[in-house]
XYZ file of C-alpha atoms in Angstrom:
406
model
C 113.027 82.720 88.942
C 113.668 84.236 92.449
C 112.899 88.383 92.292
C 116.100 90.317 92.308
C 114.656 92.673 94.730
C 116.428 92.939 98.279
C 114.481 92.280 101.339
C 114.878 94.727 104.126
C 117.448 94.444 106.864
C 116.529 92.452 110.072
C 115.519 94.325 112.889
C 117.317 93.936 116.377
C 119.164 96.487 118.459
C 119.054 100.174 117.054
C 121.924 102.739 116.343
C 121.155 106.405 116.740
C 120.161 106.918 113.100
C 121.974 109.452 110.786
C 119.565 111.920 108.796
C 119.210 110.832 105.053
C 119.876 113.845 102.726
C 133.141 101.517 98.166
C 134.110 103.827 96.146
C 135.766 101.724 93.629
C 136.128 99.227 96.548
C 132.620 98.386 96.804
C 133.148 94.937 98.258
C 135.454 96.647 101.197
C 133.171 99.588 102.034
C 130.415 97.400 102.854
C 132.458 94.799 104.869
C 134.143 97.205 106.602
C 131.412 98.572 108.621
C 131.973 95.534 110.720
C 134.463 97.615 112.846
C 131.525 99.755 114.129
C 130.307 96.694 116.262
C 133.532 94.578 116.788
C 133.936 93.861 120.189
C 135.979 96.310 121.992
C 137.391 97.749 118.409
C 135.902 101.080 118.494
C 135.213 103.309 121.363
C 131.824 105.409 121.543
C 133.521 108.312 120.885
C 135.084 107.139 117.697
C 131.537 105.853 116.754
C 130.166 108.808 117.156
C 132.810 110.503 115.132
C 132.267 108.556 112.131
C 128.181 108.704 112.363
C 129.045 113.115 112.283
C 130.986 112.488 109.044
C 127.929 111.343 107.227
C 127.273 113.538 104.466
C 124.167 113.921 102.638
C 122.783 111.007 100.415
C 121.812 111.024 97.088
C 118.034 109.757 96.056
C 117.902 107.103 93.503
C 115.316 107.024 90.975
C 112.163 105.773 92.091
C 113.499 105.101 95.557
C 111.115 105.703 98.761
C 112.177 105.891 102.095
C 111.617 103.088 104.326
C 111.584 102.754 108.206
C 115.052 103.365 109.813
C 117.108 100.146 109.708
C 118.420 98.626 112.941
C 121.441 96.369 113.485
C 121.215 93.037 112.432
C 122.800 90.693 109.810
C 121.229 91.586 106.594
C 118.458 89.400 105.448
C 118.554 88.206 101.890
C 120.469 89.251 98.785
C 122.608 92.615 98.402
C 123.249 94.450 95.164
C 125.243 97.702 95.744
C 126.796 99.679 92.654
C 130.057 101.351 93.299
C 131.364 104.187 90.999
C 134.450 106.313 90.996
C 135.125 109.492 88.716
C 138.613 109.826 87.204
C 138.042 113.790 87.105
C 141.794 114.603 86.603
C 141.785 116.309 89.721
C 144.894 116.443 92.257
C 148.346 116.217 91.575
C 148.568 113.602 89.107
C 148.666 113.129 85.473
C 145.384 112.434 83.405
C 144.242 110.525 80.558
C 141.187 112.872 79.742
C 140.130 116.462 80.011
C 140.806 118.001 83.555
C 137.252 118.663 85.162
C 135.439 115.609 83.113
C 133.173 114.340 85.538
C 132.740 110.473 83.917
C 132.536 107.200 85.644
C 135.437 105.776 84.879
C 134.848 102.819 87.028
C 131.463 101.118 87.321
C 131.077 98.146 89.342
C 128.175 95.985 91.065
C 128.209 93.901 93.893
C 126.016 90.978 94.185
C 125.754 88.860 97.640
C 124.039 85.821 97.439
C 120.937 85.415 99.708
C 122.496 82.864 101.727
C 125.478 85.294 102.355
C 127.665 82.091 100.905
C 129.092 83.974 97.963
C 129.612 87.277 96.256
C 130.143 88.472 92.672
C 131.528 91.968 91.632
C 131.042 92.837 87.876
C 133.065 95.441 86.800
C 131.658 97.321 83.627
C 134.295 98.479 81.050
C 134.255 102.531 80.946
C 133.947 102.290 76.788
C 131.081 99.720 77.004
C 128.623 100.991 74.583
C 125.270 100.541 75.776
C 121.838 102.091 76.168
C 121.937 104.754 78.551
C 118.812 105.625 80.362
C 116.667 108.946 80.179
C 117.534 110.471 83.732
C 116.244 113.576 85.265
C 118.138 116.823 85.079
C 118.568 118.501 88.285
C 117.096 121.604 86.868
C 113.786 119.572 85.804
C 113.125 117.675 82.909
C 115.415 114.758 81.587
C 118.248 114.006 79.339
C 117.140 112.004 76.430
C 117.971 108.342 76.335
C 120.913 107.538 74.228
C 123.158 104.627 73.234
C 126.671 105.691 74.169
C 129.543 104.791 76.333
C 128.463 103.791 80.007
C 130.900 106.126 81.587
C 129.000 109.363 80.339
C 126.047 108.117 82.559
C 127.567 110.145 85.776
C 127.336 113.409 83.291
C 123.554 112.834 82.366
C 121.927 112.481 85.965
C 124.614 111.585 88.289
C 124.687 108.350 90.746
C 120.973 107.874 90.105
C 121.428 107.759 86.282
C 124.294 104.964 86.324
C 122.311 103.017 88.690
C 119.122 103.026 86.099
C 121.428 102.153 83.425
C 122.808 99.522 84.950
C 119.797 98.258 85.915
C 118.032 98.384 82.610
C 121.604 96.552 80.996
C 121.857 93.697 83.820
C 118.213 93.038 84.826
C 118.835 93.167 88.342
C 117.334 96.088 91.229
C 120.022 97.681 92.568
C 118.536 99.499 95.661
C 121.992 100.949 96.942
C 125.027 102.897 95.636
C 128.158 104.957 95.985
C 130.172 107.045 94.421
C 133.928 108.210 95.182
C 137.017 109.680 93.250
C 139.912 107.637 92.392
C 141.826 109.805 95.164
C 139.583 108.112 97.904
C 141.310 105.076 97.642
C 144.551 107.099 99.322
C 142.679 107.259 102.980
C 141.822 102.887 102.259
C 145.759 102.461 101.440
C 146.900 104.277 104.271
C 144.614 102.863 106.644
C 145.291 99.190 106.272
C 149.342 100.323 106.041
C 149.493 99.529 102.435
C 148.508 96.708 100.084
C 151.022 94.357 98.143
C 150.895 93.569 94.789
C 152.910 91.717 92.123
C 154.684 93.221 89.390
C 155.714 90.578 86.572
C 157.052 93.257 84.276
C 157.888 96.890 85.202
C 155.057 99.452 84.587
C 156.066 102.716 82.645
C 153.368 104.942 81.738
C 154.835 108.633 80.516
C 151.006 109.609 80.170
C 150.188 109.820 84.224
C 153.913 109.691 85.131
C 153.897 106.420 86.728
C 156.849 103.987 87.209
C 156.939 100.957 89.220
C 159.773 98.508 89.238
C 158.835 94.473 88.888
C 158.565 92.420 91.942
C 156.459 92.530 95.193
C 155.800 96.228 95.852
C 153.432 97.797 98.802
C 151.342 100.977 97.478
C 150.293 103.402 99.736
C 148.751 106.489 99.047
C 149.511 108.338 95.769
C 151.248 105.082 94.764
C 148.001 103.075 95.110
C 145.987 105.530 92.872
C 148.180 105.606 89.980
C 148.065 101.687 90.287
C 144.255 102.049 89.821
C 144.453 104.410 87.430
C 147.440 103.169 85.101
C 146.315 102.039 81.406
C 148.943 102.284 78.725
C 151.702 101.134 80.823
C 149.808 97.724 81.504
C 149.217 94.415 79.610
C 147.935 95.748 75.696
C 147.451 99.312 77.336
C 143.644 99.417 76.813
C 140.747 99.709 79.679
C 139.935 95.980 79.535
C 143.404 95.379 80.944
C 143.464 98.104 83.656
C 140.028 96.235 84.729
C 141.985 93.217 85.497
C 144.868 95.268 86.978
C 142.243 96.728 89.229
C 140.583 93.173 90.173
C 144.494 92.335 91.182
C 144.494 95.117 93.466
C 140.873 94.601 95.013
C 141.574 90.656 95.861
C 144.783 91.763 97.462
C 143.155 94.691 99.385
C 140.239 92.274 100.567
C 142.810 89.579 101.958
C 144.587 92.355 103.879
C 141.517 93.816 105.274
C 140.154 90.662 106.397
C 143.073 89.492 108.433
C 143.315 90.049 112.212
C 146.059 92.308 111.895
C 143.549 94.585 110.258
C 140.264 94.197 111.597
C 141.497 93.421 115.169
C 143.616 96.590 115.210
C 141.588 99.244 116.658
C 143.537 102.222 115.109
C 143.224 100.695 111.812
C 139.601 99.834 112.319
C 138.752 103.254 113.176
C 140.943 104.850 110.138
C 139.359 102.252 107.765
C 136.060 103.178 109.024
C 136.646 107.068 108.577
C 138.497 106.489 104.956
C 134.823 105.157 103.769
C 132.674 107.406 105.118
C 134.728 110.646 104.297
C 135.400 109.512 100.675
C 132.107 108.318 99.395
C 128.918 109.890 98.374
C 126.109 107.455 99.016
C 122.495 106.640 98.229
C 119.861 107.757 100.746
C 119.512 103.730 101.247
C 123.192 103.237 101.917
C 123.705 106.651 103.942
C 123.240 105.164 107.388
C 125.724 103.335 109.562
C 123.180 100.499 110.769
C 122.838 99.313 106.908
C 126.261 99.225 106.572
C 126.977 97.275 109.601
C 124.203 95.246 108.869
C 125.680 94.500 105.137
C 129.066 93.744 106.862
C 127.709 91.352 109.155
C 126.412 89.268 106.297
C 129.515 89.585 104.336
C 132.376 88.977 106.715
C 132.349 85.412 106.963
C 132.517 84.625 102.952
C 135.389 82.568 101.825
C 138.502 84.396 99.527
C 137.533 81.540 97.028
C 133.595 82.752 96.942
C 134.451 86.339 96.127
C 134.580 86.587 92.505
C 135.716 89.486 90.283
C 134.475 89.176 86.616
C 134.604 91.503 83.891
C 131.419 92.354 81.674
C 132.143 90.442 78.466
C 132.797 92.646 75.558
C 135.176 93.057 72.741
C 136.142 96.195 70.929
C 134.045 96.945 67.907
C 132.079 100.163 66.699
C 128.468 101.149 67.256
C 126.720 104.560 67.600
C 129.547 106.129 65.577
C 132.165 105.755 67.903
C 134.893 103.069 68.692
C 134.419 101.358 71.941
C 133.569 98.200 73.657
C 130.557 96.092 72.399
C 128.898 93.930 74.468
C 128.861 89.971 73.949
C 125.239 89.660 75.227
C 125.258 85.633 74.967
C 127.962 85.641 77.761
C 126.401 88.532 79.763
C 122.903 86.639 79.846
C 124.716 83.777 81.140
C 126.228 85.800 83.889
C 123.259 88.072 84.841
C 120.934 85.110 84.504
C 122.852 83.159 87.519
C 122.859 86.186 89.718
C 119.073 86.711 89.610
C 118.617 83.057 90.031
C 121.322 83.676 93.114
C 123.340 80.997 91.602
C 126.924 81.459 92.527
C 129.570 81.506 89.699
C 132.789 80.097 88.422
C 135.431 81.340 85.915
C 136.787 79.656 83.144
C 138.564 82.020 81.009
C 141.830 83.782 81.581
C 142.310 86.336 84.793
C 142.330 89.160 82.141
C 144.491 91.259 79.359
C 146.598 93.074 82.448
C 147.487 90.143 84.728
C 148.946 86.640 84.946
C 148.652 83.944 87.683
C 151.515 84.381 90.200
C 153.862 81.128 89.839
C 155.061 81.133 93.843
C 151.898 82.599 95.345
C 150.176 79.914 97.865
C 146.662 79.983 98.381
C 145.697 82.294 101.284
C 144.038 81.313 104.429
C 140.350 82.133 104.900
C 139.116 85.100 107.593
C 140.362 83.703 110.807
C 137.309 82.075 112.480
C 135.192 82.438 109.398
C 132.684 79.460 108.835
C 130.034 78.926 106.618
C 126.823 81.233 107.201
C 123.870 79.398 108.568
C 121.451 78.014 105.740
C 124.486 78.572 103.243
C 124.659 75.850 100.196
C 128.166 75.761 100.217
C 128.122 72.257 98.054
C 125.708 74.063 95.698
C 127.289 73.810 92.146
C 128.042 77.177 90.531
C 127.348 78.481 86.940
C 130.584 78.147 84.541
C 130.976 81.164 83.013
C 132.070 81.870 79.268
C 135.648 82.168 78.731
C 135.007 85.868 77.487
C 134.005 86.657 81.109
C 137.481 87.122 82.117
C 138.755 87.484 86.282
C 139.690 86.303 89.371
C 138.581 85.319 92.827
C 140.016 86.806 95.911
C 141.805 83.978 96.745
C 144.141 84.511 93.495
C 147.443 85.802 93.484
C 148.058 87.493 90.331
C 150.747 89.673 88.901
C 150.341 92.456 86.476
C 151.752 92.602 83.346
C 153.397 95.613 82.813
C 154.706 97.260 79.834
C 156.755 100.415 78.555
C 154.064 102.763 77.243
C 154.366 104.662 74.023
C 154.594 108.365 74.844
């Protein structure tokens, strides 16, 4: 079985190094960095301006600092964890208590070693799993516990989320990023809005969000609320919300990887700034050259090879609380495939909050996209059990809205 450890970045021409000290959009966070090396797209001042915006990084548990990376297409596979906190801050309604610091979105991006496919796994916020024993800022450790995965941020910050997901999946995760839900405002504004399909109008009284049926272009706060909405989508569960988020991410991937976006210097700069300004990253991901190298690795992956999948689970009780219980047999199929660097294919539905858009046509792949050198494009994928729901970036889906119960 191939090792899940990630090899180093290729060493070629060097950019100035930032001192180490995707947001909910983890795949996008790495892909956007390509704007920094797009021919003529970003002037030297813009690169400098983005570089000086880099904030101090976070040291992951067991992480050691290696040599500074150089620009070049990333060698080997990539594992990046991206978490988002819905803290109840900002001028928005909230589902929980204001000031709570929970990782309400936890996603793992895996890019194959040949850079021919990518899988983004969403972990339900209420998934009941073993939480790792993680260091306290003041010294000592928080005790290991069985709890909902979204408390990991409270018990040890971003490093604790990474350690918990590593233990759960068996994968080594060298890179991580954290954002607030508010971070999506900059991304949605930078691309001029993200168009989504609403099959039935959304009305959620708890976060004061309404959206009519039809094609809707979301920018700013509407984009944030669309990612947060729960009780106005599908059956009102967090699992339904995940499929709604996957719909948005798929639409955003398609929007960003168009010549109109990546070929537009103004949008290129705005996207790069949005990613840098709205994420706190691990030391390992806090260098522009690392982001650029990752971007070069993923920029040509075709839409149908970008798979968004929900960690298999079903509602139940454990450890004295109600939540989502892992379907371990299905999860084993998924993560064995990723550890073996095999592409995966979906056999189940798109999710509890979405339905296939009957009027959609298959979007074209990124302009100029060619299979990466050495890519096993004809290799068969691993068919996931139907309990692993999701969609590819090539699929156009519609939100199943509902009128939330007040």
